[in-house]
Amino acid sequence: MNETLLKIDGIEVTAKEGMTILEAARSAGINIPTLCHHEKLAPYGACRICVVEVDAGGRTSLVAACLYPVQPNLVVRTRSEKVDKTRKILLEQFLAHAPDAPALQDLAREYGADKDRFEKEASFCILCGLCVRYCAEVKKKNAVGFVDRGSSREISFIPEIASKECWNCKECFPLCPTSYLQAAYHLTEALAFPRDPFKSMSGK
Ligand code: SF4
Ligand code: FES
């Protein structure tokens, strides 16, 4: 496979053709934050927290590192005023939905994001799609999916599938950046397919 030379944060990085900026950066030990990326899943581009600044052909632009393919002589900045400002605003929007999520709070500290900047819409889910895509692409079960559109969009377990498939899997739980997923599962289980009446009553 052909190799491509690019520059990330002033460091020359050799990447394989077809790699994304995120993959090239990680191969060189350079950190770019992500919320919707998972190495086993197809790139999705939902959260945009992986935004970086690129210079290509004399033009500077902001792109999603998890989607953008490496190119010869590409110059990438993983931190800049514009990048940090964009990440800060994104985090402030996510925190309006999930103000107590530790993964978001850690990033908020790093980028100076104010969790109270936007009015709270505590949906607790930031629609990263990790749970839905992991269940579909890796487990091939589709036990959790998106329902509704626009501002009403949310994830929902499909009780008929979840009751058979989830109880001994739960591989999606640790992927969720807000821990909403676990709560949604236990609610579905309690309402639609309680496995153990005592367990459902105690909320565990
Ligand atoms: S429940 Fe969690 S993993 Fe699933 S879409 Fe929402 S934030 Fe992402
Ligand atoms: S990690 Fe790139 S858009 Fe979410």
Short mmCIF file of N, CA, C and O in Angstrom, two decimals, residues 10-112:
data_model
loop_
_atom_site.label_atom_id
_atom_site.label_comp_id
_atom_site.label_asym_id
_atom_site.label_seq_id
_atom_site.Cartn_x
_atom_site.Cartn_y
_atom_site.Cartn_z
N GLY A 10 3.30 20.07 13.22
CA GLY A 10 4.72 20.29 12.95
C GLY A 10 5.54 19.02 12.89
O GLY A 10 6.75 19.07 12.63
N ILE A 11 4.91 17.87 13.10
CA ILE A 11 5.65 16.60 13.08
C ILE A 11 5.38 15.89 11.75
O ILE A 11 4.21 15.79 11.32
N GLU A 12 6.44 15.42 11.09
CA GLU A 12 6.24 14.68 9.84
C GLU A 12 5.72 13.30 10.16
O GLU A 12 6.30 12.57 10.98
N VAL A 13 4.60 12.94 9.53
CA VAL A 13 3.97 11.65 9.80
C VAL A 13 3.83 10.90 8.49
O VAL A 13 3.37 11.45 7.49
N THR A 14 4.23 9.64 8.50
CA THR A 14 4.04 8.80 7.32
C THR A 14 2.79 7.96 7.54
O THR A 14 2.69 7.22 8.53
N ALA A 15 1.84 8.10 6.64
CA ALA A 15 0.57 7.38 6.80
C ALA A 15 0.31 6.53 5.57
O ALA A 15 0.82 6.83 4.48
N LYS A 16 -0.46 5.48 5.77
CA LYS A 16 -0.85 4.66 4.62
C LYS A 16 -1.97 5.37 3.86
O LYS A 16 -2.85 5.98 4.47
N GLU A 17 -1.93 5.26 2.55
CA GLU A 17 -2.99 5.84 1.73
C GLU A 17 -4.34 5.28 2.18
O GLU A 17 -4.43 4.08 2.46
N GLY A 18 -5.33 6.12 2.28
CA GLY A 18 -6.65 5.65 2.70
C GLY A 18 -6.90 5.85 4.19
O GLY A 18 -8.03 5.74 4.65
N MET A 19 -5.83 6.14 4.93
CA MET A 19 -6.02 6.42 6.36
C MET A 19 -6.72 7.77 6.52
O MET A 19 -6.61 8.65 5.66
N THR A 20 -7.39 7.94 7.64
CA THR A 20 -7.93 9.27 7.96
C THR A 20 -6.87 10.05 8.75
O THR A 20 -5.90 9.46 9.26
N ILE A 21 -7.11 11.34 8.89
CA ILE A 21 -6.19 12.16 9.71
C ILE A 21 -6.15 11.61 11.13
O ILE A 21 -5.08 11.54 11.76
N LEU A 22 -7.30 11.19 11.65
CA LEU A 22 -7.34 10.66 13.02
C LEU A 22 -6.44 9.43 13.14
O LEU A 22 -5.65 9.32 14.09
N GLU A 23 -6.55 8.52 12.20
CA GLU A 23 -5.72 7.30 12.26
C GLU A 23 -4.24 7.65 12.14
O GLU A 23 -3.40 7.08 12.85
N ALA A 24 -3.93 8.58 11.24
CA ALA A 24 -2.52 8.97 11.08
C ALA A 24 -2.00 9.62 12.36
O ALA A 24 -0.88 9.32 12.81
N ALA A 25 -2.80 10.49 12.96
CA ALA A 25 -2.37 11.17 14.20
C ALA A 25 -2.15 10.14 15.30
O ALA A 25 -1.13 10.16 15.99
N ARG A 26 -3.09 9.22 15.46
CA ARG A 26 -2.96 8.23 16.53
C ARG A 26 -1.75 7.33 16.29
O ARG A 26 -1.08 6.93 17.24
N SER A 27 -1.48 7.04 15.02
CA SER A 27 -0.31 6.17 14.74
C SER A 27 0.98 6.87 15.15
O SER A 27 2.00 6.22 15.39
N ALA A 28 0.94 8.20 15.23
CA ALA A 28 2.13 8.96 15.61
C ALA A 28 2.05 9.40 17.08
O ALA A 28 2.85 10.22 17.53
N GLY A 29 1.05 8.92 17.80
CA GLY A 29 0.93 9.25 19.22
C GLY A 29 0.37 10.64 19.47
O GLY A 29 0.56 11.20 20.56
N ILE A 30 -0.29 11.22 18.47
CA ILE A 30 -0.86 12.56 18.63
C ILE A 30 -2.35 12.42 18.96
O ILE A 30 -3.09 11.75 18.23
N ASN A 31 -2.77 13.05 20.02
CA ASN A 31 -4.15 12.88 20.49
C ASN A 31 -5.11 13.86 19.82
O ASN A 31 -4.84 15.05 19.72
N ILE A 32 -6.22 13.31 19.36
CA ILE A 32 -7.35 14.13 18.88
C ILE A 32 -8.58 13.59 19.60
O ILE A 32 -8.83 12.39 19.56
N PRO A 33 -9.35 14.45 20.29
CA PRO A 33 -10.51 13.93 21.03
C PRO A 33 -11.59 13.42 20.08
O PRO A 33 -11.77 13.95 18.98
N THR A 34 -12.30 12.39 20.51
CA THR A 34 -13.42 11.85 19.72
C THR A 34 -14.56 11.51 20.68
O THR A 34 -14.32 11.17 21.84
N LEU A 35 -15.77 11.56 20.18
CA LEU A 35 -16.92 11.10 20.97
C LEU A 35 -17.75 10.07 20.20
O LEU A 35 -18.41 9.25 20.80
N CYS A 36 -17.73 10.13 18.87
CA CYS A 36 -18.57 9.17 18.12
C CYS A 36 -17.73 8.16 17.35
O CYS A 36 -18.28 7.35 16.62
N HIS A 37 -16.41 8.20 17.54
CA HIS A 37 -15.55 7.30 16.77
C HIS A 37 -15.31 5.99 17.53
O HIS A 37 -15.16 5.99 18.75
N HIS A 38 -15.27 4.89 16.77
CA HIS A 38 -14.86 3.59 17.33
C HIS A 38 -14.13 2.85 16.22
O HIS A 38 -14.62 2.79 15.08
N GLU A 39 -12.98 2.29 16.56
CA GLU A 39 -12.15 1.71 15.50
C GLU A 39 -12.81 0.52 14.79
O GLU A 39 -12.48 0.22 13.65
N LYS A 40 -13.79 -0.12 15.43
CA LYS A 40 -14.46 -1.24 14.76
C LYS A 40 -15.64 -0.80 13.89
O LYS A 40 -16.27 -1.62 13.24
N LEU A 41 -15.98 0.49 13.95
CA LEU A 41 -17.17 0.96 13.25
C LEU A 41 -16.82 1.87 12.08
O LEU A 41 -15.78 2.54 12.09
N ALA A 42 -17.71 1.89 11.10
CA ALA A 42 -17.52 2.80 9.97
C ALA A 42 -17.55 4.23 10.47
O ALA A 42 -18.31 4.55 11.39
N PRO A 43 -16.73 5.12 9.87
CA PRO A 43 -16.76 6.52 10.30
C PRO A 43 -18.16 7.09 10.18
O PRO A 43 -18.91 6.75 9.26
N TYR A 44 -18.50 7.98 11.10
CA TYR A 44 -19.88 8.43 11.20
C TYR A 44 -19.99 9.96 11.15
O TYR A 44 -20.91 10.50 10.58
N GLY A 45 -19.05 10.63 11.80
CA GLY A 45 -19.00 12.09 11.70
C GLY A 45 -20.12 12.82 12.41
O GLY A 45 -20.56 13.87 11.95
N ALA A 46 -20.59 12.29 13.53
CA ALA A 46 -21.74 12.91 14.20
C ALA A 46 -21.34 14.01 15.17
O ALA A 46 -22.02 15.03 15.26
N CYS A 47 -20.28 13.81 15.93
CA CYS A 47 -20.04 14.73 17.05
C CYS A 47 -19.20 15.95 16.68
O CYS A 47 -19.33 16.99 17.28
N ARG A 48 -18.31 15.79 15.73
CA ARG A 48 -17.44 16.87 15.23
C ARG A 48 -16.40 17.36 16.24
O ARG A 48 -15.74 18.36 16.01
N ILE A 49 -16.28 16.66 17.37
CA ILE A 49 -15.31 17.11 18.37
C ILE A 49 -13.88 16.86 17.87
O ILE A 49 -12.92 17.43 18.38
N CYS A 50 -13.74 16.00 16.86
CA CYS A 50 -12.41 15.69 16.31
C CYS A 50 -11.97 16.73 15.28
O CYS A 50 -11.00 16.51 14.56
N VAL A 51 -12.67 17.86 15.24
CA VAL A 51 -12.34 18.90 14.26
C VAL A 51 -10.86 19.29 14.33
O VAL A 51 -10.29 19.40 15.42
N VAL A 52 -10.24 19.44 13.16
CA VAL A 52 -8.85 19.92 13.08
C VAL A 52 -8.78 20.93 11.93
O VAL A 52 -9.68 21.00 11.09
N GLU A 53 -7.69 21.70 11.91
CA GLU A 53 -7.51 22.68 10.85
C GLU A 53 -6.53 22.11 9.83
O GLU A 53 -5.48 21.58 10.22
N VAL A 54 -6.87 22.17 8.55
CA VAL A 54 -5.97 21.64 7.52
C VAL A 54 -5.64 22.73 6.49
O VAL A 54 -6.48 23.56 6.17
N ASP A 55 -4.41 22.68 6.01
CA ASP A 55 -4.00 23.51 4.87
C ASP A 55 -3.78 22.55 3.72
O ASP A 55 -2.92 21.66 3.80
N ALA A 56 -4.59 22.72 2.67
CA ALA A 56 -4.42 21.88 1.48
C ALA A 56 -4.61 22.75 0.26
O ALA A 56 -5.62 23.47 0.17
N GLY A 57 -3.63 22.72 -0.65
CA GLY A 57 -3.74 23.50 -1.88
C GLY A 57 -3.92 24.98 -1.60
O GLY A 57 -4.65 25.67 -2.32
N GLY A 58 -3.28 25.48 -0.54
CA GLY A 58 -3.33 26.92 -0.25
C GLY A 58 -4.59 27.36 0.48
O GLY A 58 -4.79 28.54 0.74
N ARG A 59 -5.46 26.42 0.80
CA ARG A 59 -6.70 26.78 1.52
C ARG A 59 -6.71 26.19 2.90
O ARG A 59 -6.32 25.03 3.10
N THR A 60 -7.18 26.97 3.87
CA THR A 60 -7.29 26.47 5.24
C THR A 60 -8.75 26.19 5.55
O THR A 60 -9.62 27.00 5.23
N SER A 61 -9.01 25.03 6.13
CA SER A 61 -10.41 24.75 6.50
C SER A 61 -10.45 23.86 7.73
O SER A 61 -9.46 23.23 8.12
N LEU A 62 -11.64 23.81 8.33
CA LEU A 62 -11.88 22.93 9.48
C LEU A 62 -12.54 21.65 8.96
O LEU A 62 -13.52 21.73 8.21
N VAL A 63 -12.00 20.52 9.34
CA VAL A 63 -12.56 19.24 8.87
C VAL A 63 -12.65 18.26 10.03
O VAL A 63 -11.98 18.44 11.06
N ALA A 64 -13.46 17.24 9.87
CA ALA A 64 -13.55 16.18 10.89
C ALA A 64 -12.42 15.19 10.65
O ALA A 64 -12.36 14.54 9.59
N ALA A 65 -11.53 15.06 11.63
CA ALA A 65 -10.34 14.20 11.46
C ALA A 65 -10.72 12.73 11.26
O ALA A 65 -9.98 11.98 10.64
N CYS A 66 -11.86 12.31 11.80
CA CYS A 66 -12.23 10.90 11.69
C CYS A 66 -12.77 10.55 10.30
O CYS A 66 -12.96 9.38 9.99
N LEU A 67 -13.03 11.58 9.47
CA LEU A 67 -13.56 11.34 8.12
C LEU A 67 -12.56 11.72 7.04
O LEU A 67 -12.57 11.15 5.96
N TYR A 68 -11.73 12.70 7.31
CA TYR A 68 -10.92 13.32 6.25
C TYR A 68 -9.70 12.44 5.92
O TYR A 68 -8.90 12.12 6.79
N PRO A 69 -9.56 12.06 4.65
CA PRO A 69 -8.43 11.18 4.29
C PRO A 69 -7.11 11.95 4.20
O PRO A 69 -7.10 13.12 3.84
N VAL A 70 -6.04 11.26 4.53
CA VAL A 70 -4.72 11.90 4.42
C VAL A 70 -4.42 12.18 2.95
O VAL A 70 -4.90 11.48 2.06
N GLN A 71 -3.64 13.24 2.74
CA GLN A 71 -3.21 13.60 1.38
C GLN A 71 -1.75 13.99 1.46
O GLN A 71 -1.30 14.48 2.50
N PRO A 72 -1.01 13.81 0.35
CA PRO A 72 0.40 14.21 0.38
C PRO A 72 0.54 15.69 0.72
O PRO A 72 -0.22 16.52 0.22
N ASN A 73 1.48 15.97 1.59
CA ASN A 73 1.84 17.35 1.98
C ASN A 73 0.74 18.11 2.73
O ASN A 73 0.79 19.33 2.84
N LEU A 74 -0.25 17.41 3.19
CA LEU A 74 -1.30 18.06 4.00
C LEU A 74 -0.66 18.58 5.29
O LEU A 74 0.17 17.91 5.90
N VAL A 75 -1.05 19.77 5.69
CA VAL A 75 -0.58 20.32 6.97
C VAL A 75 -1.77 20.38 7.91
O VAL A 75 -2.81 20.97 7.57
N VAL A 76 -1.65 19.72 9.05
CA VAL A 76 -2.77 19.59 9.99
C VAL A 76 -2.40 20.23 11.32
O VAL A 76 -1.30 20.03 11.82
N ARG A 77 -3.34 20.99 11.89
CA ARG A 77 -3.15 21.50 13.26
C ARG A 77 -4.28 20.93 14.11
O ARG A 77 -5.46 21.14 13.79
N THR A 78 -3.91 20.20 15.13
CA THR A 78 -4.94 19.60 15.98
C THR A 78 -5.41 20.56 17.07
O THR A 78 -6.43 20.32 17.70
N ARG A 79 -4.63 21.63 17.30
CA ARG A 79 -5.06 22.69 18.23
C ARG A 79 -4.77 24.03 17.55
O ARG A 79 -3.68 24.24 17.03
N SER A 80 -5.72 24.90 17.56
CA SER A 80 -5.54 26.28 17.09
C SER A 80 -6.68 27.06 17.72
O SER A 80 -7.60 26.48 18.31
N GLU A 81 -6.65 28.36 17.56
CA GLU A 81 -7.73 29.16 18.16
C GLU A 81 -9.10 28.71 17.63
O GLU A 81 -10.05 28.53 18.38
N LYS A 82 -9.17 28.52 16.30
CA LYS A 82 -10.44 28.13 15.68
C LYS A 82 -10.88 26.73 16.13
O LYS A 82 -12.05 26.49 16.40
N VAL A 83 -9.90 25.81 16.19
CA VAL A 83 -10.22 24.43 16.59
C VAL A 83 -10.74 24.42 18.02
O VAL A 83 -11.79 23.83 18.32
N ASP A 84 -10.01 25.09 18.90
CA ASP A 84 -10.40 25.08 20.33
C ASP A 84 -11.76 25.74 20.53
O ASP A 84 -12.57 25.28 21.33
N LYS A 85 -12.02 26.83 19.78
CA LYS A 85 -13.29 27.53 19.92
C LYS A 85 -14.44 26.63 19.45
O LYS A 85 -15.51 26.57 20.07
N THR A 86 -14.21 25.93 18.35
CA THR A 86 -15.25 25.03 17.82
C THR A 86 -15.53 23.92 18.82
O THR A 86 -16.69 23.60 19.12
N ARG A 87 -14.47 23.32 19.37
CA ARG A 87 -14.67 22.24 20.35
C ARG A 87 -15.39 22.77 21.59
O ARG A 87 -16.25 22.09 22.16
N LYS A 88 -15.03 23.98 21.99
CA LYS A 88 -15.67 24.56 23.19
C LYS A 88 -17.18 24.70 22.97
O LYS A 88 -17.98 24.29 23.82
N ILE A 89 -17.58 25.24 21.83
CA ILE A 89 -19.02 25.44 21.55
C ILE A 89 -19.74 24.10 21.46
O ILE A 89 -20.83 23.91 22.01
N LEU A 90 -19.11 23.13 20.80
CA LEU A 90 -19.73 21.80 20.69
C LEU A 90 -19.94 21.21 22.08
O LEU A 90 -21.01 20.68 22.39
N LEU A 91 -18.92 21.33 22.93
CA LEU A 91 -19.04 20.77 24.29
C LEU A 91 -20.14 21.47 25.08
O LEU A 91 -20.88 20.82 25.83
N GLU A 92 -20.25 22.78 24.89
CA GLU A 92 -21.31 23.50 25.60
C GLU A 92 -22.69 23.01 25.15
O GLU A 92 -23.62 22.89 25.95
N GLN A 93 -22.81 22.69 23.87
CA GLN A 93 -24.09 22.15 23.38
C GLN A 93 -24.34 20.75 23.95
O GLN A 93 -25.45 20.43 24.38
N PHE A 94 -23.31 19.92 23.96
CA PHE A 94 -23.48 18.55 24.50
C PHE A 94 -23.83 18.60 25.99
O PHE A 94 -24.65 17.83 26.48
N LEU A 95 -23.18 19.53 26.70
CA LEU A 95 -23.41 19.61 28.14
C LEU A 95 -24.82 20.10 28.48
O LEU A 95 -25.32 19.83 29.57
N ALA A 96 -25.46 20.78 27.53
CA ALA A 96 -26.86 21.16 27.75
C ALA A 96 -27.73 19.90 27.80
O ALA A 96 -28.75 19.86 28.46
N HIS A 97 -27.28 18.86 27.09
CA HIS A 97 -28.04 17.60 27.07
C HIS A 97 -27.62 16.67 28.21
O HIS A 97 -28.45 15.96 28.77
N ALA A 98 -26.33 16.63 28.48
CA ALA A 98 -25.82 15.68 29.47
C ALA A 98 -24.81 16.37 30.38
O ALA A 98 -23.60 16.14 30.29
N PRO A 99 -25.30 17.25 31.28
CA PRO A 99 -24.37 18.08 32.07
C PRO A 99 -23.48 17.31 33.03
O PRO A 99 -22.44 17.81 33.43
N ASP A 100 -23.89 16.09 33.41
CA ASP A 100 -23.11 15.36 34.41
C ASP A 100 -22.21 14.28 33.84
O ASP A 100 -21.65 13.48 34.59
N ALA A 101 -22.11 14.21 32.53
CA ALA A 101 -21.31 13.14 31.92
C ALA A 101 -19.82 13.40 32.14
O ALA A 101 -19.29 14.40 31.66
N PRO A 102 -19.12 12.50 32.87
CA PRO A 102 -17.70 12.76 33.16
C PRO A 102 -16.84 12.93 31.90
O PRO A 102 -15.95 13.79 31.88
N ALA A 103 -17.11 12.18 30.85
CA ALA A 103 -16.29 12.31 29.63
C ALA A 103 -16.42 13.72 29.05
O ALA A 103 -15.44 14.29 28.55
N LEU A 104 -17.61 14.29 29.14
CA LEU A 104 -17.82 15.65 28.62
C LEU A 104 -17.21 16.68 29.56
O LEU A 104 -16.63 17.67 29.14
N GLN A 105 -17.34 16.42 30.87
CA GLN A 105 -16.78 17.37 31.83
C GLN A 105 -15.25 17.46 31.71
O GLN A 105 -14.68 18.53 31.81
N ASP A 106 -14.61 16.29 31.49
CA ASP A 106 -13.14 16.30 31.32
C ASP A 106 -12.74 17.17 30.14
O ASP A 106 -11.83 17.99 30.22
N LEU A 107 -13.45 16.97 29.01
CA LEU A 107 -13.14 17.76 27.82
C LEU A 107 -13.49 19.23 28.04
O LEU A 107 -12.78 20.12 27.59
N ALA A 108 -14.58 19.47 28.77
CA ALA A 108 -15.00 20.86 29.02
C ALA A 108 -13.91 21.61 29.79
O ALA A 108 -13.62 22.78 29.52
N ARG A 109 -13.29 20.91 30.75
CA ARG A 109 -12.20 21.55 31.51
C ARG A 109 -11.05 21.90 30.57
O ARG A 109 -10.48 22.97 30.64
N GLU A 110 -10.74 20.98 29.69
CA GLU A 110 -9.60 21.21 28.79
C GLU A 110 -9.85 22.38 27.83
O GLU A 110 -8.94 23.13 27.50
N TYR A 111 -11.11 22.54 27.38
CA TYR A 111 -11.40 23.57 26.38
C TYR A 111 -12.13 24.78 26.96
O TYR A 111 -12.57 25.65 26.22
N GLY A 112 -12.23 24.84 28.28
CA GLY A 112 -12.85 26.01 28.91
C GLY A 112 -14.33 26.15 28.59
O GLY A 112 -14.84 27.28 28.49
#
